[in-house]
């Protein structure tokens, strides 16, 4: 069964409870909750710090809501990262993977989140928040709903903005497990952060390839793609074994050749259905190669 199937079912239940006002709420840090309560006192402090700037106010409230639930599992993106990339947080266990937070405020039947192609390309997941109460209103407290998330690997390379409604998202209860899948060993953290060794990771790119990002951007996309395939492994021990193999040059470059072919062919294909078919075929081929080289049976 597709791992997203139960999360889609839970999301439908969540939307029904959201409409009826029956959300799960836990105020203990780092534990699952569909709702974060922003006390009036904290909201007032954030309003003072934002100096009347509404965008800064909502960004500060988003940070409060995210850190209340994810805690030390995420790190606020450094300014040098934010300047050039559409990220809000990086994973503490794997700084090469980032999360984009999108928030909205409005009537439940109309809420949506608009995500740009750059945001989809540069992040592992899009996390969607919903403010039930305007932060500039005179409420006793402010409610922030964790509306759901979407793994960017599920959205095939769109050149246009993508609009997500509530029922397009996965249930937020699956976010922690999804992020945990990107946790890497100490060895992998060091190598993935070592941007000085890009030539050891990737062959020379053709000049026209740089129109789709520099070598570091290609490397990040390749790693995210390879790790997504690893998620199909049946057990955690096999997943970590496959991650370790990604640090061997032969294993990595074999996968890179397939990924490079995938990117070139899908980018050159105009029709989305044809792109999806090409991507699916090459993803399956990559998965088979990954398990074959590792001497593993992917069905075990």
PDB file of C-alpha atoms in Angstrom:
ATOM      1  CA  UNK A   1       0.000   0.000   0.000  1.00  0.00           C
ATOM      2  CA  UNK A   2       1.197   3.508  -0.820  1.00  0.00           C
ATOM      3  CA  UNK A   3       2.413   5.152   2.397  1.00  0.00           C
ATOM      4  CA  UNK A   4       0.350   8.272   1.610  1.00  0.00           C
ATOM      5  CA  UNK A   5      -2.992   6.401   1.471  1.00  0.00           C
ATOM      6  CA  UNK A   6      -3.727   6.433   5.240  1.00  0.00           C
ATOM      7  CA  UNK A   7      -2.590  10.067   5.477  1.00  0.00           C
ATOM      8  CA  UNK A   8      -5.035  11.080   2.731  1.00  0.00           C
ATOM      9  CA  UNK A   9      -7.836   9.243   4.543  1.00  0.00           C
ATOM     10  CA  UNK A  10      -6.913  10.909   7.841  1.00  0.00           C
ATOM     11  CA  UNK A  11      -6.861  14.278   6.088  1.00  0.00           C
ATOM     12  CA  UNK A  12     -10.506  13.878   5.058  1.00  0.00           C
ATOM     13  CA  UNK A  13     -11.397  13.145   8.683  1.00  0.00           C
ATOM     14  CA  UNK A  14      -9.336  16.150   9.786  1.00  0.00           C
ATOM     15  CA  UNK A  15     -11.105  18.492   7.346  1.00  0.00           C
ATOM     16  CA  UNK A  16     -14.494  17.325   8.650  1.00  0.00           C
ATOM     17  CA  UNK A  17     -13.420  17.994  12.228  1.00  0.00           C
ATOM     18  CA  UNK A  18     -11.942  21.348  11.252  1.00  0.00           C
ATOM     19  CA  UNK A  19     -15.284  22.401   9.768  1.00  0.00           C
ATOM     20  CA  UNK A  20     -17.107  21.324  12.930  1.00  0.00           C
ATOM     21  CA  UNK A  21     -14.562  22.866  15.316  1.00  0.00           C
ATOM     22  CA  UNK A  22     -13.307  19.595  16.855  1.00  0.00           C
ATOM     23  CA  UNK A  23      -9.535  19.664  16.451  1.00  0.00           C
ATOM     24  CA  UNK A  24      -6.968  17.748  18.480  1.00  0.00           C
ATOM     25  CA  UNK A  25      -5.008  20.047  20.781  1.00  0.00           C
ATOM     26  CA  UNK A  26      -2.009  19.228  22.962  1.00  0.00           C
ATOM     27  CA  UNK A  27      -0.022  22.052  24.547  1.00  0.00           C
ATOM     28  CA  UNK A  28       2.991  19.889  25.479  1.00  0.00           C
ATOM     29  CA  UNK A  29       6.056  20.750  23.352  1.00  0.00           C
ATOM     30  CA  UNK A  30       7.181  18.433  20.532  1.00  0.00           C
ATOM     31  CA  UNK A  31       4.017  16.302  20.709  1.00  0.00           C
ATOM     32  CA  UNK A  32       1.382  15.926  17.999  1.00  0.00           C
ATOM     33  CA  UNK A  33      -1.322  18.562  17.869  1.00  0.00           C
ATOM     34  CA  UNK A  34      -3.473  19.882  15.050  1.00  0.00           C
ATOM     35  CA  UNK A  35      -3.823  23.236  16.779  1.00  0.00           C
ATOM     36  CA  UNK A  36      -1.348  25.680  18.303  1.00  0.00           C
ATOM     37  CA  UNK A  37      -2.681  28.352  20.637  1.00  0.00           C
ATOM     38  CA  UNK A  38      -0.881  31.683  20.551  1.00  0.00           C
ATOM     39  CA  UNK A  39      -1.603  33.435  23.878  1.00  0.00           C
ATOM     40  CA  UNK A  40      -2.535  37.103  23.766  1.00  0.00           C
ATOM     41  CA  UNK A  41       0.568  38.047  25.759  1.00  0.00           C
ATOM     42  CA  UNK A  42       2.915  36.416  23.228  1.00  0.00           C
ATOM     43  CA  UNK A  43       0.922  37.874  20.319  1.00  0.00           C
ATOM     44  CA  UNK A  44       1.317  41.349  21.819  1.00  0.00           C
ATOM     45  CA  UNK A  45       5.076  40.832  22.103  1.00  0.00           C
ATOM     46  CA  UNK A  46       5.271  39.721  18.466  1.00  0.00           C
ATOM     47  CA  UNK A  47       3.226  42.743  17.407  1.00  0.00           C
ATOM     48  CA  UNK A  48       5.637  45.076  19.203  1.00  0.00           C
ATOM     49  CA  UNK A  49       8.656  43.391  17.631  1.00  0.00           C
ATOM     50  CA  UNK A  50       7.167  43.598  14.139  1.00  0.00           C
ATOM     51  CA  UNK A  51       6.729  47.395  14.366  1.00  0.00           C
ATOM     52  CA  UNK A  52       3.413  47.335  12.527  1.00  0.00           C
ATOM     53  CA  UNK A  53       4.729  45.189   9.659  1.00  0.00           C
ATOM     54  CA  UNK A  54       2.011  42.589   9.027  1.00  0.00           C
ATOM     55  CA  UNK A  55       4.324  40.239   7.091  1.00  0.00           C
ATOM     56  CA  UNK A  56       6.877  40.200   9.909  1.00  0.00           C
ATOM     57  CA  UNK A  57       4.098  39.601  12.422  1.00  0.00           C
ATOM     58  CA  UNK A  58       2.804  36.527  10.622  1.00  0.00           C
ATOM     59  CA  UNK A  59       6.330  35.230   9.997  1.00  0.00           C
ATOM     60  CA  UNK A  60       7.055  35.462  13.736  1.00  0.00           C
ATOM     61  CA  UNK A  61       3.791  33.689  14.540  1.00  0.00           C
ATOM     62  CA  UNK A  62       4.622  30.945  12.010  1.00  0.00           C
ATOM     63  CA  UNK A  63       8.012  30.442  13.669  1.00  0.00           C
ATOM     64  CA  UNK A  64       6.347  30.186  17.090  1.00  0.00           C
ATOM     65  CA  UNK A  65       3.872  27.577  15.834  1.00  0.00           C
ATOM     66  CA  UNK A  66       6.524  25.495  14.049  1.00  0.00           C
ATOM     67  CA  UNK A  67       9.010  25.463  16.901  1.00  0.00           C
ATOM     68  CA  UNK A  68       6.242  24.573  19.366  1.00  0.00           C
ATOM     69  CA  UNK A  69       5.717  21.272  17.569  1.00  0.00           C
ATOM     70  CA  UNK A  70       8.968  20.396  15.816  1.00  0.00           C
ATOM     71  CA  UNK A  71      11.385  21.848  18.381  1.00  0.00           C
ATOM     72  CA  UNK A  72      15.014  20.928  17.794  1.00  0.00           C
ATOM     73  CA  UNK A  73      14.173  18.743  14.803  1.00  0.00           C
ATOM     74  CA  UNK A  74      14.323  21.848  12.619  1.00  0.00           C
ATOM     75  CA  UNK A  75      16.610  24.884  12.403  1.00  0.00           C
ATOM     76  CA  UNK A  76      15.708  28.356  11.191  1.00  0.00           C
ATOM     77  CA  UNK A  77      17.392  28.849   7.822  1.00  0.00           C
ATOM     78  CA  UNK A  78      20.458  31.053   7.893  1.00  0.00           C
ATOM     79  CA  UNK A  79      20.182  34.442   6.112  1.00  0.00           C
ATOM     80  CA  UNK A  80      22.699  33.370   3.466  1.00  0.00           C
ATOM     81  CA  UNK A  81      20.411  30.467   2.595  1.00  0.00           C
ATOM     82  CA  UNK A  82      17.187  32.477   2.639  1.00  0.00           C
ATOM     83  CA  UNK A  83      18.605  35.182   0.363  1.00  0.00           C
ATOM     84  CA  UNK A  84      18.987  32.789  -2.556  1.00  0.00           C
ATOM     85  CA  UNK A  85      16.513  30.026  -1.801  1.00  0.00           C
ATOM     86  CA  UNK A  86      12.843  29.798  -0.905  1.00  0.00           C
ATOM     87  CA  UNK A  87      13.328  28.090   2.453  1.00  0.00           C
ATOM     88  CA  UNK A  88      12.219  28.786   6.016  1.00  0.00           C
ATOM     89  CA  UNK A  89      13.731  25.886   7.951  1.00  0.00           C
ATOM     90  CA  UNK A  90      16.316  23.176   7.437  1.00  0.00           C
ATOM     91  CA  UNK A  91      16.325  19.762   9.091  1.00  0.00           C
ATOM     92  CA  UNK A  92      18.713  19.614  12.027  1.00  0.00           C
ATOM     93  CA  UNK A  93      19.556  15.988  11.165  1.00  0.00           C
ATOM     94  CA  UNK A  94      20.171  16.797   7.489  1.00  0.00           C
ATOM     95  CA  UNK A  95      20.832  20.493   6.691  1.00  0.00           C
ATOM     96  CA  UNK A  96      20.707  19.831   2.939  1.00  0.00           C
ATOM     97  CA  UNK A  97      16.949  19.219   3.254  1.00  0.00           C
ATOM     98  CA  UNK A  98      14.673  22.193   3.797  1.00  0.00           C
ATOM     99  CA  UNK A  99      11.038  22.962   4.582  1.00  0.00           C
ATOM    100  CA  UNK A 100       8.961  25.835   3.268  1.00  0.00           C
ATOM    101  CA  UNK A 101       6.159  27.114   5.502  1.00  0.00           C
ATOM    102  CA  UNK A 102       3.109  28.617   3.823  1.00  0.00           C
ATOM    103  CA  UNK A 103       0.319  30.214   5.826  1.00  0.00           C
ATOM    104  CA  UNK A 104      -3.068  31.663   5.003  1.00  0.00           C
ATOM    105  CA  UNK A 105      -6.039  33.196   6.788  1.00  0.00           C
ATOM    106  CA  UNK A 106      -9.657  33.234   5.670  1.00  0.00           C
ATOM    107  CA  UNK A 107     -12.925  31.346   5.364  1.00  0.00           C
ATOM    108  CA  UNK A 108     -12.517  27.562   5.486  1.00  0.00           C
ATOM    109  CA  UNK A 109     -14.286  26.957   2.184  1.00  0.00           C
ATOM    110  CA  UNK A 110     -11.897  29.318   0.401  1.00  0.00           C
ATOM    111  CA  UNK A 111      -8.510  28.612   2.005  1.00  0.00           C
ATOM    112  CA  UNK A 112      -5.670  27.598  -0.256  1.00  0.00           C
ATOM    113  CA  UNK A 113      -1.894  27.802  -0.477  1.00  0.00           C
ATOM    114  CA  UNK A 114      -0.092  28.940  -3.627  1.00  0.00           C
ATOM    115  CA  UNK A 115       3.374  27.421  -4.095  1.00  0.00           C
ATOM    116  CA  UNK A 116       5.931  28.542  -6.658  1.00  0.00           C
ATOM    117  CA  UNK A 117       8.058  26.204  -8.840  1.00  0.00           C
ATOM    118  CA  UNK A 118      11.149  27.424  -6.962  1.00  0.00           C
ATOM    119  CA  UNK A 119       9.626  26.485  -3.614  1.00  0.00           C
ATOM    120  CA  UNK A 120       8.792  23.011  -4.893  1.00  0.00           C
ATOM    121  CA  UNK A 121      12.252  22.521  -6.354  1.00  0.00           C
ATOM    122  CA  UNK A 122      14.237  23.719  -3.360  1.00  0.00           C
ATOM    123  CA  UNK A 123      12.421  22.031  -0.469  1.00  0.00           C
ATOM    124  CA  UNK A 124      11.698  18.528   0.775  1.00  0.00           C
ATOM    125  CA  UNK A 125       8.224  19.470   1.982  1.00  0.00           C
ATOM    126  CA  UNK A 126       5.715  22.311   2.009  1.00  0.00           C
ATOM    127  CA  UNK A 127       4.073  22.777   5.407  1.00  0.00           C
ATOM    128  CA  UNK A 128       0.714  24.575   5.398  1.00  0.00           C
ATOM    129  CA  UNK A 129      -0.627  26.609   8.310  1.00  0.00           C
ATOM    130  CA  UNK A 130      -4.034  28.207   8.703  1.00  0.00           C
ATOM    131  CA  UNK A 131      -4.634  31.200  10.986  1.00  0.00           C
ATOM    132  CA  UNK A 132      -8.210  31.011  12.251  1.00  0.00           C
ATOM    133  CA  UNK A 133      -7.966  34.439  13.888  1.00  0.00           C
ATOM    134  CA  UNK A 134      -6.445  37.586  12.312  1.00  0.00           C
ATOM    135  CA  UNK A 135      -3.417  38.569  14.376  1.00  0.00           C
ATOM    136  CA  UNK A 136      -4.479  42.213  14.347  1.00  0.00           C
ATOM    137  CA  UNK A 137      -7.863  41.402  15.930  1.00  0.00           C
ATOM    138  CA  UNK A 138      -8.717  41.799  19.600  1.00  0.00           C
ATOM    139  CA  UNK A 139      -8.964  38.105  20.458  1.00  0.00           C
ATOM    140  CA  UNK A 140      -8.171  36.555  23.836  1.00  0.00           C
ATOM    141  CA  UNK A 141      -5.930  34.058  22.032  1.00  0.00           C
ATOM    142  CA  UNK A 142      -5.010  33.193  18.464  1.00  0.00           C
ATOM    143  CA  UNK A 143      -5.454  29.756  16.899  1.00  0.00           C
ATOM    144  CA  UNK A 144      -3.020  28.388  14.352  1.00  0.00           C
ATOM    145  CA  UNK A 145      -4.000  25.161  12.578  1.00  0.00           C
ATOM    146  CA  UNK A 146      -1.475  22.715  11.182  1.00  0.00           C
ATOM    147  CA  UNK A 147      -3.469  22.175   8.003  1.00  0.00           C
ATOM    148  CA  UNK A 148      -1.266  19.523   6.404  1.00  0.00           C
ATOM    149  CA  UNK A 149       1.863  19.042   4.320  1.00  0.00           C
ATOM    150  CA  UNK A 150       2.899  17.945   0.865  1.00  0.00           C
ATOM    151  CA  UNK A 151       6.181  16.172  -0.016  1.00  0.00           C
ATOM    152  CA  UNK A 152       7.596  18.060  -2.983  1.00  0.00           C
ATOM    153  CA  UNK A 153       8.678  14.759  -4.552  1.00  0.00           C
ATOM    154  CA  UNK A 154       4.961  14.087  -5.156  1.00  0.00           C
ATOM    155  CA  UNK A 155       4.637  17.181  -7.351  1.00  0.00           C
ATOM    156  CA  UNK A 156       6.253  16.610 -10.730  1.00  0.00           C
ATOM    157  CA  UNK A 157       8.339  19.537 -11.942  1.00  0.00           C
ATOM    158  CA  UNK A 158       5.774  22.243 -12.634  1.00  0.00           C
ATOM    159  CA  UNK A 159       6.812  25.433 -14.401  1.00  0.00           C
ATOM    160  CA  UNK A 160       3.803  27.241 -12.947  1.00  0.00           C
ATOM    161  CA  UNK A 161       2.540  28.013  -9.464  1.00  0.00           C
ATOM    162  CA  UNK A 162       0.576  25.160  -7.898  1.00  0.00           C
ATOM    163  CA  UNK A 163      -2.534  25.790  -5.794  1.00  0.00           C
ATOM    164  CA  UNK A 164      -3.201  23.405  -2.899  1.00  0.00           C
ATOM    165  CA  UNK A 165      -6.553  23.076  -1.170  1.00  0.00           C
ATOM    166  CA  UNK A 166      -7.122  21.392   2.189  1.00  0.00           C
ATOM    167  CA  UNK A 167      -8.005  18.044   0.649  1.00  0.00           C
ATOM    168  CA  UNK A 168      -4.853  18.084  -1.509  1.00  0.00           C
ATOM    169  CA  UNK A 169      -2.635  17.888   1.572  1.00  0.00           C
ATOM    170  CA  UNK A 170      -1.450  14.927   3.625  1.00  0.00           C
ATOM    171  CA  UNK A 171      -2.468  14.685   7.272  1.00  0.00           C
ATOM    172  CA  UNK A 172      -0.018  16.530   9.494  1.00  0.00           C
ATOM    173  CA  UNK A 173       0.391  13.531  11.809  1.00  0.00           C
ATOM    174  CA  UNK A 174       2.638  11.937   9.181  1.00  0.00           C
ATOM    175  CA  UNK A 175       5.060  14.868   8.972  1.00  0.00           C
ATOM    176  CA  UNK A 176       7.446  13.770  11.733  1.00  0.00           C
ATOM    177  CA  UNK A 177       7.911  10.297  10.225  1.00  0.00           C
ATOM    178  CA  UNK A 178       8.429  11.798   6.782  1.00  0.00           C
ATOM    179  CA  UNK A 179      11.094  14.187   8.057  1.00  0.00           C
ATOM    180  CA  UNK A 180      12.702  11.394  10.077  1.00  0.00           C
ATOM    181  CA  UNK A 181      13.273   9.485   6.850  1.00  0.00           C
ATOM    182  CA  UNK A 182      15.799  12.127   5.805  1.00  0.00           C
ATOM    183  CA  UNK A 183      17.884  11.675   8.949  1.00  0.00           C
ATOM    184  CA  UNK A 184      21.429  10.795   7.968  1.00  0.00           C
ATOM    185  CA  UNK A 185      24.412   9.265   9.686  1.00  0.00           C
ATOM    186  CA  UNK A 186      27.345  11.425  10.783  1.00  0.00           C
ATOM    187  CA  UNK A 187      29.316  10.235   7.758  1.00  0.00           C
ATOM    188  CA  UNK A 188      26.565  11.270   5.366  1.00  0.00           C
ATOM    189  CA  UNK A 189      26.081  14.679   7.010  1.00  0.00           C
ATOM    190  CA  UNK A 190      29.750  15.541   6.515  1.00  0.00           C
ATOM    191  CA  UNK A 191      29.835  14.481   2.860  1.00  0.00           C
ATOM    192  CA  UNK A 192      26.568  16.121   1.839  1.00  0.00           C
ATOM    193  CA  UNK A 193      27.565  19.432   3.424  1.00  0.00           C
ATOM    194  CA  UNK A 194      30.991  19.339   1.753  1.00  0.00           C
ATOM    195  CA  UNK A 195      30.297  21.554  -1.278  1.00  0.00           C
ATOM    196  CA  UNK A 196      34.018  21.696  -2.112  1.00  0.00           C
ATOM    197  CA  UNK A 197      33.861  18.101  -3.393  1.00  0.00           C
ATOM    198  CA  UNK A 198      31.118  18.563  -5.980  1.00  0.00           C
ATOM    199  CA  UNK A 199      33.332  17.220  -8.748  1.00  0.00           C
ATOM    200  CA  UNK A 200      33.493  13.919  -6.864  1.00  0.00           C
ATOM    201  CA  UNK A 201      29.714  13.812  -6.756  1.00  0.00           C
ATOM    202  CA  UNK A 202      28.724  14.866 -10.251  1.00  0.00           C
ATOM    203  CA  UNK A 203      30.262  14.731 -13.724  1.00  0.00           C
ATOM    204  CA  UNK A 204      30.598  17.932 -15.703  1.00  0.00           C
ATOM    205  CA  UNK A 205      27.245  19.461 -16.579  1.00  0.00           C
ATOM    206  CA  UNK A 206      26.545  20.813 -20.036  1.00  0.00           C
ATOM    207  CA  UNK A 207      26.382  24.646 -20.234  1.00  0.00           C
ATOM    208  CA  UNK A 208      22.639  24.658 -20.880  1.00  0.00           C
ATOM    209  CA  UNK A 209      22.086  22.595 -17.718  1.00  0.00           C
ATOM    210  CA  UNK A 210      23.233  25.525 -15.598  1.00  0.00           C
ATOM    211  CA  UNK A 211      20.100  27.390 -16.648  1.00  0.00           C
ATOM    212  CA  UNK A 212      18.309  25.066 -14.205  1.00  0.00           C
ATOM    213  CA  UNK A 213      20.641  25.850 -11.296  1.00  0.00           C
ATOM    214  CA  UNK A 214      24.315  25.638 -10.420  1.00  0.00           C
ATOM    215  CA  UNK A 215      26.150  22.433  -9.499  1.00  0.00           C
ATOM    216  CA  UNK A 216      25.131  22.711  -5.857  1.00  0.00           C
ATOM    217  CA  UNK A 217      21.455  22.962  -6.851  1.00  0.00           C
ATOM    218  CA  UNK A 218      21.754  19.903  -9.109  1.00  0.00           C
ATOM    219  CA  UNK A 219      23.442  18.001  -6.300  1.00  0.00           C
ATOM    220  CA  UNK A 220      20.647  18.890  -3.855  1.00  0.00           C
ATOM    221  CA  UNK A 221      17.952  17.758  -6.295  1.00  0.00           C
ATOM    222  CA  UNK A 222      19.816  14.531  -7.019  1.00  0.00           C
ATOM    223  CA  UNK A 223      20.207  13.714  -3.310  1.00  0.00           C
ATOM    224  CA  UNK A 224      16.514  14.403  -2.648  1.00  0.00           C
ATOM    225  CA  UNK A 225      15.506  12.171  -5.572  1.00  0.00           C
ATOM    226  CA  UNK A 226      17.793   9.309  -4.483  1.00  0.00           C
ATOM    227  CA  UNK A 227      16.573   9.520  -0.899  1.00  0.00           C
ATOM    228  CA  UNK A 228      12.956   9.437  -2.059  1.00  0.00           C
ATOM    229  CA  UNK A 229      13.647   6.151  -3.830  1.00  0.00           C
ATOM    230  CA  UNK A 230      15.326   4.786  -0.702  1.00  0.00           C
ATOM    231  CA  UNK A 231      12.058   5.365   1.181  1.00  0.00           C
ATOM    232  CA  UNK A 232      10.583   2.402  -0.700  1.00  0.00           C
ATOM    233  CA  UNK A 233      12.859   0.048   1.258  1.00  0.00           C
ATOM    234  CA  UNK A 234      10.827  -2.150   3.564  1.00  0.00           C
ATOM    235  CA  UNK A 235      12.850  -1.733   6.758  1.00  0.00           C
ATOM    236  CA  UNK A 236      14.824   1.029   8.452  1.00  0.00           C
ATOM    237  CA  UNK A 237      18.017  -1.062   8.491  1.00  0.00           C
ATOM    238  CA  UNK A 238      17.861  -1.495   4.695  1.00  0.00           C
ATOM    239  CA  UNK A 239      17.199   2.227   4.225  1.00  0.00           C
ATOM    240  CA  UNK A 240      20.287   3.172   6.219  1.00  0.00           C
ATOM    241  CA  UNK A 241      22.340   0.584   4.309  1.00  0.00           C
ATOM    242  CA  UNK A 242      21.247   2.156   1.023  1.00  0.00           C
ATOM    243  CA  UNK A 243      22.060   5.626   2.356  1.00  0.00           C
ATOM    244  CA  UNK A 244      25.580   4.433   3.177  1.00  0.00           C
ATOM    245  CA  UNK A 245      25.991   3.129  -0.366  1.00  0.00           C
ATOM    246  CA  UNK A 246      25.171   6.602  -1.709  1.00  0.00           C
ATOM    247  CA  UNK A 247      28.565   7.653  -0.343  1.00  0.00           C
ATOM    248  CA  UNK A 248      30.409   5.237  -2.626  1.00  0.00           C
ATOM    249  CA  UNK A 249      31.466   6.782  -5.916  1.00  0.00           C
ATOM    250  CA  UNK A 250      30.480   3.906  -8.242  1.00  0.00           C
ATOM    251  CA  UNK A 251      27.036   3.456  -6.678  1.00  0.00           C
ATOM    252  CA  UNK A 252      26.329   7.171  -6.660  1.00  0.00           C
ATOM    253  CA  UNK A 253      27.518   7.858 -10.203  1.00  0.00           C
ATOM    254  CA  UNK A 254      25.473   4.921 -11.549  1.00  0.00           C
ATOM    255  CA  UNK A 255      22.358   6.508 -10.082  1.00  0.00           C
ATOM    256  CA  UNK A 256      23.447   9.955 -11.212  1.00  0.00           C
ATOM    257  CA  UNK A 257      23.560   8.857 -14.872  1.00  0.00           C
ATOM    258  CA  UNK A 258      19.966   7.669 -14.600  1.00  0.00           C
ATOM    259  CA  UNK A 259      18.838  10.810 -12.784  1.00  0.00           C
ATOM    260  CA  UNK A 260      20.550  13.015 -15.362  1.00  0.00           C
ATOM    261  CA  UNK A 261      18.771  11.115 -18.164  1.00  0.00           C
ATOM    262  CA  UNK A 262      15.475  11.510 -16.280  1.00  0.00           C
ATOM    263  CA  UNK A 263      15.929  15.278 -15.918  1.00  0.00           C
ATOM    264  CA  UNK A 264      16.966  15.795 -19.545  1.00  0.00           C
ATOM    265  CA  UNK A 265      14.115  13.739 -20.985  1.00  0.00           C
ATOM    266  CA  UNK A 266      11.355  15.106 -18.757  1.00  0.00           C
ATOM    267  CA  UNK A 267      12.537  18.708 -19.170  1.00  0.00           C
ATOM    268  CA  UNK A 268      12.473  18.328 -22.946  1.00  0.00           C
ATOM    269  CA  UNK A 269       8.950  16.818 -22.943  1.00  0.00           C
ATOM    270  CA  UNK A 270       6.093  19.281 -23.298  1.00  0.00           C
ATOM    271  CA  UNK A 271       3.097  17.135 -22.340  1.00  0.00           C
ATOM    272  CA  UNK A 272       2.725  16.516 -18.616  1.00  0.00           C
ATOM    273  CA  UNK A 273       1.372  12.963 -19.030  1.00  0.00           C
ATOM    274  CA  UNK A 274       4.388  12.005 -21.115  1.00  0.00           C
ATOM    275  CA  UNK A 275       6.708  13.588 -18.543  1.00  0.00           C
ATOM    276  CA  UNK A 276       5.022  11.651 -15.762  1.00  0.00           C
ATOM    277  CA  UNK A 277       5.324   8.388 -17.692  1.00  0.00           C
ATOM    278  CA  UNK A 278       9.023   8.957 -18.425  1.00  0.00           C
ATOM    279  CA  UNK A 279       9.744   9.939 -14.819  1.00  0.00           C
ATOM    280  CA  UNK A 280       7.865   6.915 -13.437  1.00  0.00           C
ATOM    281  CA  UNK A 281       9.652   4.505 -15.769  1.00  0.00           C
ATOM    282  CA  UNK A 282      13.109   5.857 -14.909  1.00  0.00           C
ATOM    283  CA  UNK A 283      12.295   6.005 -11.197  1.00  0.00           C
ATOM    284  CA  UNK A 284      11.345   2.315 -11.260  1.00  0.00           C
ATOM    285  CA  UNK A 285      14.523   1.527 -13.187  1.00  0.00           C
ATOM    286  CA  UNK A 286      16.595   3.470 -10.648  1.00  0.00           C
ATOM    287  CA  UNK A 287      14.908   1.653  -7.767  1.00  0.00           C
ATOM    288  CA  UNK A 288      15.695  -1.740  -9.323  1.00  0.00           C
ATOM    289  CA  UNK A 289      19.312  -0.735  -9.951  1.00  0.00           C
ATOM    290  CA  UNK A 290      19.690   0.593  -6.416  1.00  0.00           C
ATOM    291  CA  UNK A 291      18.526  -2.661  -4.862  1.00  0.00           C
ATOM    292  CA  UNK A 292      20.399  -4.859  -7.357  1.00  0.00           C
ATOM    293  CA  UNK A 293      23.722  -3.119  -6.713  1.00  0.00           C
ATOM    294  CA  UNK A 294      23.122  -3.508  -2.998  1.00  0.00           C
ATOM    295  CA  UNK A 295      22.355  -7.204  -3.425  1.00  0.00           C
ATOM    296  CA  UNK A 296      18.923  -6.734  -1.851  1.00  0.00           C
ATOM    297  CA  UNK A 297      15.400  -7.837  -2.685  1.00  0.00           C
ATOM    298  CA  UNK A 298      13.193  -4.748  -2.568  1.00  0.00           C
ATOM    299  CA  UNK A 299      10.105  -6.896  -1.930  1.00  0.00           C
ATOM    300  CA  UNK A 300      11.419  -8.387   1.298  1.00  0.00           C
TER     301      UNK A 300
END
